C-alpha positions as semicolon CSV with decimal commas, in nm:
position;residue;x (nm);y (nm);z (nm)
1;M;0,012;5,384;2,717
2;E;-0,215;5,600;2,919
3;N;-0,596;5,515;2,955
4;P;-0,757;5,722;2,674
5;N;-1,078;5,795;2,864
6;S;-0,888;5,993;3,106
7;N;-0,825;6,357;3,109
8;K;-0,468;6,345;3,221
9;P;-0,256;6,308;2,917
10;L;-0,453;6,598;2,809
11;K;-0,380;6,795;3,112
12;T;-0,010;6,694;3,183
13;I;0,120;6,683;2,800
14;F;-0,078;6,942;2,646
15;A;0,040;7,296;2,739
16;P;0,440;7,186;2,562
17;L;0,239;7,021;2,261
18;A;0,048;7,298;2,222
19;M;0,322;7,565;2,288
20;A;0,574;7,401;1,999
21;A;0,288;7,296;1,748
22;G;0,184;7,692;1,742
23;L;0,550;7,805;1,754
24;I;0,629;7,608;1,415
25;F;0,293;7,774;1,254
26;F;0,407;8,103;1,385
27;Q;0,743;8,087;1,210
28;A;0,602;7,962;0,920
29;Y;0,334;8,218;0,899
30;M;0,570;8,502;0,992
31;I;0,772;8,516;0,687
32;A;0,525;8,520;0,391
33;P;0,395;8,881;0,483
34;L;0,732;8,961;0,463
35;I;0,783;8,901;0,117
36;P;0,753;9,288;-0,018
37;K;0,971;9,408;0,245
38;L;1,263;9,101;0,251
39;A;1,228;9,183;-0,181
40;T;1,394;9,508;-0,066
41;I;1,618;9,435;0,196
42;F;1,810;9,197;-0,019
43;N;1,730;9,352;-0,325
44;V;1,596;9,051;-0,542
45;S;1,228;9,031;-0,687
46;E;0,952;8,910;-0,475
47;Q;0,943;8,620;-0,694
48;R;1,249;8,534;-0,615
49;I;1,249;8,578;-0,244
50;G;0,957;8,390;-0,236
51;L;1,130;8,062;-0,289
52;I;1,183;8,067;0,089
53;V;0,780;7,951;0,135
54;P;0,793;7,658;-0,087
55;A;1,178;7,593;0,035
56;Y;1,065;7,587;0,385
57;M;0,732;7,399;0,320
58;L;0,806;7,132;0,037
59;A;1,151;7,007;0,248
60;Y;0,902;6,990;0,572
61;G;0,675;6,744;0,356
62;V;0,915;6,520;0,215
63;S;1,068;6,480;0,531
64;V;0,787;6,412;0,754
65;L;0,741;6,099;0,562
66;F;1,042;5,967;0,732
67;Y;0,957;6,094;1,080
68;G;0,624;5,930;1,118
69;F;0,775;5,557;1,004
70;I;1,056;5,633;1,211
71;S;0,811;5,720;1,527
72;D;0,650;5,405;1,488
73;K;0,922;5,262;1,546
74;F;1,136;5,435;1,814
75;G;0,847;5,653;1,969
76;R;0,682;5,940;1,935
77;K;0,819;6,157;2,213
78;R;1,172;6,143;2,129
79;I;1,120;6,236;1,796
80;L;0,932;6,548;1,907
81;Q;1,161;6,660;2,112
82;I;1,420;6,614;1,886
83;S;1,307;6,764;1,577
84;L;1,224;7,078;1,823
85;L;1,555;7,101;1,915
86;A;1,669;7,116;1,521
87;F;1,388;7,407;1,487
88;I;1,535;7,588;1,750
89;V;1,927;7,564;1,607
90;L;1,808;7,615;1,297
91;T;1,594;7,926;1,318
92;A;1,870;8,087;1,552
93;I;2,107;8,037;1,266
94;T;1,831;8,211;1,004
95;A;1,904;8,544;1,191
96;L;2,239;8,560;1,098
97;V;2,192;8,516;0,691
98;Q;2,313;8,769;0,457
99;S;2,165;8,682;0,135
100;A;1,853;8,585;-0,033
101;S;2,028;8,263;-0,140
102;Q;2,127;8,187;0,218
103;L;1,767;8,260;0,402
104;I;1,640;8,000;0,106
105;L;1,856;7,750;0,206
106;L;1,833;7,793;0,604
107;R;1,432;7,771;0,532
108;L;1,508;7,479;0,327
109;L;1,708;7,342;0,592
110;T;1,464;7,429;0,868
111;G;1,190;7,280;0,693
112;L;1,365;6,923;0,731
113;G;1,447;6,983;1,095
114;A;1,114;7,098;1,205
115;S;0,856;6,863;1,048
116;G;0,857;6,571;1,323
117;V;0,678;6,837;1,562
118;V;0,327;6,893;1,430
119;P;0,257;6,485;1,347
120;M;0,399;6,372;1,635
121;S;0,170;6,595;1,860
122;L;-0,166;6,470;1,617
123;A;-0,013;6,117;1,664
124;L;0,044;6,093;2,028
125;V;-0,334;6,227;2,036
126;G;-0,437;5,977;1,835
127;D;-0,270;5,716;2,072
128;M;-0,412;5,894;2,365
129;F;-0,776;5,926;2,269
130;K;-1,084;5,690;2,107
131;P;-1,214;5,808;1,787
132;S;-1,482;5,929;1,903
133;E;-1,306;6,123;2,169
134;R;-1,033;6,281;1,947
135;G;-1,280;6,564;1,829
136;R;-1,183;6,786;2,134
137;P;-0,828;6,778;2,171
138;L;-0,752;6,755;1,796
139;G;-0,960;7,083;1,796
140;L;-0,752;7,250;2,079
141;L;-0,429;7,153;1,904
142;F;-0,524;7,303;1,592
143;A;-0,657;7,561;1,797
144;A;-0,311;7,650;1,872
145;M;-0,150;7,587;1,566
146;E;-0,411;7,857;1,432
147;G;-0,330;8,081;1,723
148;G;0,031;8,079;1,606
149;M;-0,079;8,123;1,246
150;A;-0,271;8,429;1,350
151;L;-0,012;8,570;1,576
152;G;0,303;8,513;1,333
153;S;0,070;8,626;1,007
154;T;0,008;8,976;1,223
155;A;0,259;9,044;1,472
156;G;0,562;8,949;1,240
157;V;0,496;9,225;0,962
158;M;0,352;9,477;1,260
159;L;0,669;9,434;1,470
160;E;0,941;9,411;1,201
161;P;0,945;9,782;1,141
162;Y;1,075;9,807;1,515
163;T;1,256;9,509;1,590
164;G;1,407;9,402;1,234
165;W;1,349;9,064;1,066
166;R;1,625;8,906;1,279
167;M;1,488;8,958;1,584
168;L;1,176;8,801;1,525
169;F;1,381;8,435;1,431
170;L;1,562;8,490;1,722
171;A;1,273;8,526;1,962
172;T;1,061;8,254;1,815
173;A;1,397;8,036;1,901
174;L;1,400;8,168;2,257
175;L;1,052;8,093;2,248
176;A;1,061;7,737;2,112
177;A;1,363;7,668;2,362
178;L;1,131;7,705;2,646
179;A;0,886;7,492;2,506
180;L;1,120;7,256;2,471
181;W;1,228;7,283;2,848
182;I;0,870;7,224;2,969
183;Q;0,802;6,932;2,745
184;V;1,125;6,764;2,881
185;A;1,022;6,847;3,234
186;R;0,707;6,716;3,205
187;M;0,694;6,423;2,968
188;G;1,059;6,319;3,002
189;W;1,360;6,258;2,806
190;K;1,359;5,872;2,878
191;Q;1,246;5,659;2,580
192;E;0,895;5,469;2,525
193;P;0,944;5,102;2,507
194;H;0,974;5,003;2,086
195;K;1,027;4,723;1,887
196;S;1,405;4,650;1,790
197;N;1,307;4,580;1,431
198;R;1,495;4,721;1,158
199;T;1,381;4,978;0,957
200;S;1,293;4,848;0,589
201;F;1,246;5,086;0,333
202;K;1,009;4,869;0,185
203;K;0,806;4,838;0,485
204;M;0,795;5,206;0,456
205;V;0,691;5,190;0,120
206;G;0,456;4,942;0,166
207;G;0,301;5,142;0,432
208;F;0,204;5,429;0,251
209;Y;0,065;5,199;-0,004
210;R;-0,186;5,073;0,233
211;L;-0,299;5,394;0,366
212;L;-0,389;5,489;-0,004
213;A;-0,486;5,160;-0,134
214;F;-0,832;5,247;0,034
215;P;-1,060;5,483;-0,136
216;R;-1,137;5,645;0,202
217;G;-0,748;5,728;0,256
218;L;-0,678;5,758;-0,083
219;R;-0,976;6,044;-0,119
220;T;-0,858;6,214;0,230
221;Y;-0,514;6,229;0,133
222;L;-0,598;6,413;-0,190
223;F;-0,850;6,655;0,001
224;V;-0,567;6,739;0,196
225;F;-0,343;6,786;-0,083
226;W;-0,575;7,039;-0,211
227;N;-0,657;7,210;0,096
228;G;-0,272;7,269;0,143
229;I;-0,245;7,423;-0,216
230;F;-0,512;7,628;-0,236
231;H;-0,479;7,797;0,149
232;S;-0,102;7,825;0,094
233;G;-0,152;7,977;-0,242
234;I;-0,402;8,290;-0,090
235;Y;-0,163;8,312;0,226
236;T;0,144;8,348;0,079
237;W;0,088;8,634;-0,152
238;L;-0,173;8,822;0,064
239;G;0,097;9,049;0,175
240;V;0,143;9,114;-0,218
241;Y;-0,242;9,165;-0,263
242;F;-0,245;9,436;0,000
243;V;0,022;9,574;-0,168
244;Q;-0,106;9,615;-0,505
245;K;-0,477;9,655;-0,482
246;Y;-0,463;9,919;-0,170
247;D;-0,096;10,042;-0,135
248;L;-0,093;9,929;0,250
249;G;0,201;9,920;0,432
250;P;0,369;9,677;0,676
251;I;0,160;9,764;0,967
252;E;-0,144;9,833;0,789
253;I;-0,112;9,505;0,592
254;G;-0,064;9,331;0,956
255;L;-0,407;9,502;1,050
256;A;-0,560;9,394;0,737
257;I;-0,462;8,975;0,763
258;L;-0,563;9,018;1,170
259;G;-0,839;8,769;1,112
260;Y;-0,607;8,490;0,960
261;G;-0,595;8,229;1,229
262;L;-0,808;8,353;1,505
263;P;-1,152;8,152;1,380
264;G;-0,977;7,838;1,444
265;F;-0,800;7,978;1,764
266;F;-1,159;8,088;1,936
267;F;-1,347;7,804;1,806
268;G;-1,135;7,502;1,725
269;S;-1,249;7,297;1,999
270;L;-1,622;7,388;1,938
271;I;-1,568;7,295;1,571
272;G;-1,413;6,976;1,683
273;R;-1,694;6,884;1,943
274;A;-1,949;6,959;1,652
275;A;-1,772;6,713;1,443
276;D;-1,797;6,440;1,746
277;R;-2,190;6,496;1,780
278;R;-2,310;6,559;1,416
279;G;-2,068;6,438;1,229
280;R;-1,782;6,552;0,968
281;Y;-1,969;6,606;0,633
282;P;-2,147;6,919;0,642
283;I;-1,882;7,083;0,828
284;I;-1,633;7,029;0,536
285;L;-1,845;7,130;0,277
286;T;-1,947;7,450;0,469
287;G;-1,548;7,518;0,527
288;L;-1,466;7,408;0,130
289;A;-1,755;7,648;-0,036
290;T;-1,676;7,926;0,229
291;A;-1,315;7,963;0,119
292;A;-1,424;7,970;-0,238
293;I;-1,676;8,224;-0,204
294;A;-1,453;8,448;0,034
295;T;-1,155;8,390;-0,238
296;A;-1,397;8,474;-0,558
297;S;-1,455;8,841;-0,386
298;L;-1,082;8,939;-0,312
299;A;-1,079;8,970;-0,718
300;L;-1,373;9,203;-0,678
301;E;-1,324;9,562;-0,661
302;I;-1,445;9,590;-0,283
303;P;-1,352;9,806;0,010
304;V;-1,016;9,709;0,211
305;L;-1,227;9,612;0,558
306;V;-1,432;9,402;0,330
307;A;-1,098;9,209;0,156
308;A;-0,994;9,164;0,537
309;L;-1,328;9,013;0,649
310;A;-1,290;8,807;0,336
311;V;-0,935;8,662;0,475
312;T;-1,091;8,540;0,797
313;L;-1,367;8,375;0,627
314;I;-1,069;8,209;0,412
315;S;-0,912;8,114;0,710
316;L;-1,227;7,972;0,851
317;G;-1,258;7,766;0,567
318;Y;-0,922;7,592;0,654
319;D;-1,032;7,539;1,010
320;L;-1,382;7,391;0,892
321;T;-1,175;7,141;0,700
322;Q;-0,848;7,057;0,794
323;P;-0,871;6,927;1,153
324;L;-1,168;6,751;1,056
325;F;-0,931;6,536;0,782
326;A;-0,657;6,529;1,044
327;G;-0,928;6,336;1,245
328;I;-1,002;6,083;0,948
329;V;-0,625;6,015;0,920
330;T;-0,631;5,915;1,291
331;E;-0,893;5,640;1,205
332;L;-0,653;5,532;0,903
333;G;-0,349;5,406;1,082
334;G;-0,477;5,285;1,414
335;K;-0,241;5,254;1,719
336;T;0,030;5,071;1,508
337;K;0,094;5,279;1,206
338;G;-0,062;5,650;1,360
339;G;0,246;5,844;1,278
340;Q;0,301;5,681;0,943
341;A;-0,042;5,764;0,883
342;M;-0,018;6,164;1,010
343;G;0,339;6,163;0,862
344;L;0,163;6,123;0,474
345;N;-0,107;6,374;0,612
346;V;0,145;6,615;0,678
347;F;0,365;6,538;0,371
348;A;0,011;6,594;0,141
349;L;-0,020;6,928;0,320
350;F;0,288;7,081;0,352
351;T;0,367;6,980;-0,050
352;G;0,054;7,100;-0,083
353;F;0,157;7,448;0,085
354;G;0,458;7,419;-0,126
355;L;0,319;7,364;-0,462
356;G;0,039;7,619;-0,364
357;S;0,285;7,904;-0,360
358;L;0,491;7,835;-0,627
359;L;0,166;7,781;-0,843
360;F;-0,004;8,096;-0,742
361;G;0,318;8,279;-0,797
362;E;0,328;8,137;-1,150
363;L;-0,042;8,250;-1,199
364;L;0,024;8,595;-1,073
365;K;0,159;8,603;-1,449
366;L;-0,156;8,646;-1,575
367;G;-0,282;8,927;-1,324
368;L;-0,349;8,900;-0,943
369;D;-0,741;8,881;-0,996
370;Q;-0,702;8,637;-1,257
371;A;-0,509;8,406;-1,027
372;L;-0,772;8,425;-0,743
373;I;-1,057;8,356;-0,961
374;I;-0,866;8,061;-1,114
375;F;-0,818;7,929;-0,767
376;A;-1,180;7,996;-0,624
377;V;-1,311;7,800;-0,937
378;V;-1,106;7,519;-0,879
379;Q;-1,220;7,509;-0,491
380;A;-1,610;7,524;-0,569
381;V;-1,499;7,214;-0,813
382;F;-1,368;7,025;-0,527
383;T;-1,660;7,161;-0,306
384;I;-1,899;6,983;-0,563
385;V;-1,678;6,635;-0,573
386;A;-1,674;6,639;-0,184
387;A;-2,068;6,700;-0,164
388;K;-2,039;6,345;-0,331
389;L;-1,708;6,134;-0,221
390;L;-1,750;6,262;0,146
391;Q;-2,127;6,174;0,257
392;T;-1,992;5,841;0,419
393;E;-1,804;6,081;0,697
394;M;-2,102;6,164;0,845
395;K;-2,207;5,788;0,955
396;L;-1,841;5,696;1,014
397;S;-1,747;6,012;1,257
398;I;-2,095;5,983;1,485
399;K;-2,059;5,615;1,573
């Protein structure tokens, strides 16, 4: 392994890692704003076609547990590249589906195949940098993901009237193929040395138990899980929100959610450096509170421009919390169990993503404003709880 104090690893492999991670989030966030249009295309209800989101997220979250464990045995690089190849093939096939059921199935399979890319990228950062130096590279990597989120959520719904939704998937597959080619060129395909111990399900479960057996691990994963529920629940249904409350068309929806992902893209590295210097605690609390207030404002009768600003602030809330939780996770697993620790992190996050979209969809039966208020209140409760439970992160992260 290269010297973690050197910037060489970051310079040589960061670009393909960031590109792949960004594309994973691009396609994940591209599809939710298209729910109203896809419901019309396939002649099904919005709730029915909305299953494409949890199908992908839940499959992604469950399968990533195994990617993390396998990578601890067989190396991050090979798992990352195989997973990216699966993403390329399945994303291309998605463009050929002819029904809502087929689309849901392909989203599930893509979640299974693609779930090794992001956690292996994050685990590689954990391998290469000391805990006190991970803020900047993690911030940059999350900035790439946020850029993918911002571009996917906006560009997808704005381009669809001109290109069609199928071309969006084909273009994503082609760009991912380019990312894989760059990865192989810079990182190689040759496997890293690894232990020959056989993979044991008992050892895998035992590893997860040990990660959750002490308070810091348990509380971190619980906050990650809720973060996934909250942000996916809000984001998945933003297209429906702007249609119902403001009667916007596809291009107008894209403009309204333009700010989603931009704060992390522009300020991800700055947030990471601030956490390295001042500790994670105040930044996480600010992010949780900001998201709660912004979500509550969406339930009010506000101008569409104010609603668009609130969406940007919700995204900022994610940017101020999730990268910092990921930083904590890299410290939980160390170098020997880093892949498994990060796998559990992505499991908690993406399982939350899947459940959040389902839960908010069910709450829509009570009314859109009521669903927003319920989510905002629970987020406020988590902010209060975090103020008590996460105080130790200020000291730990600045050591």
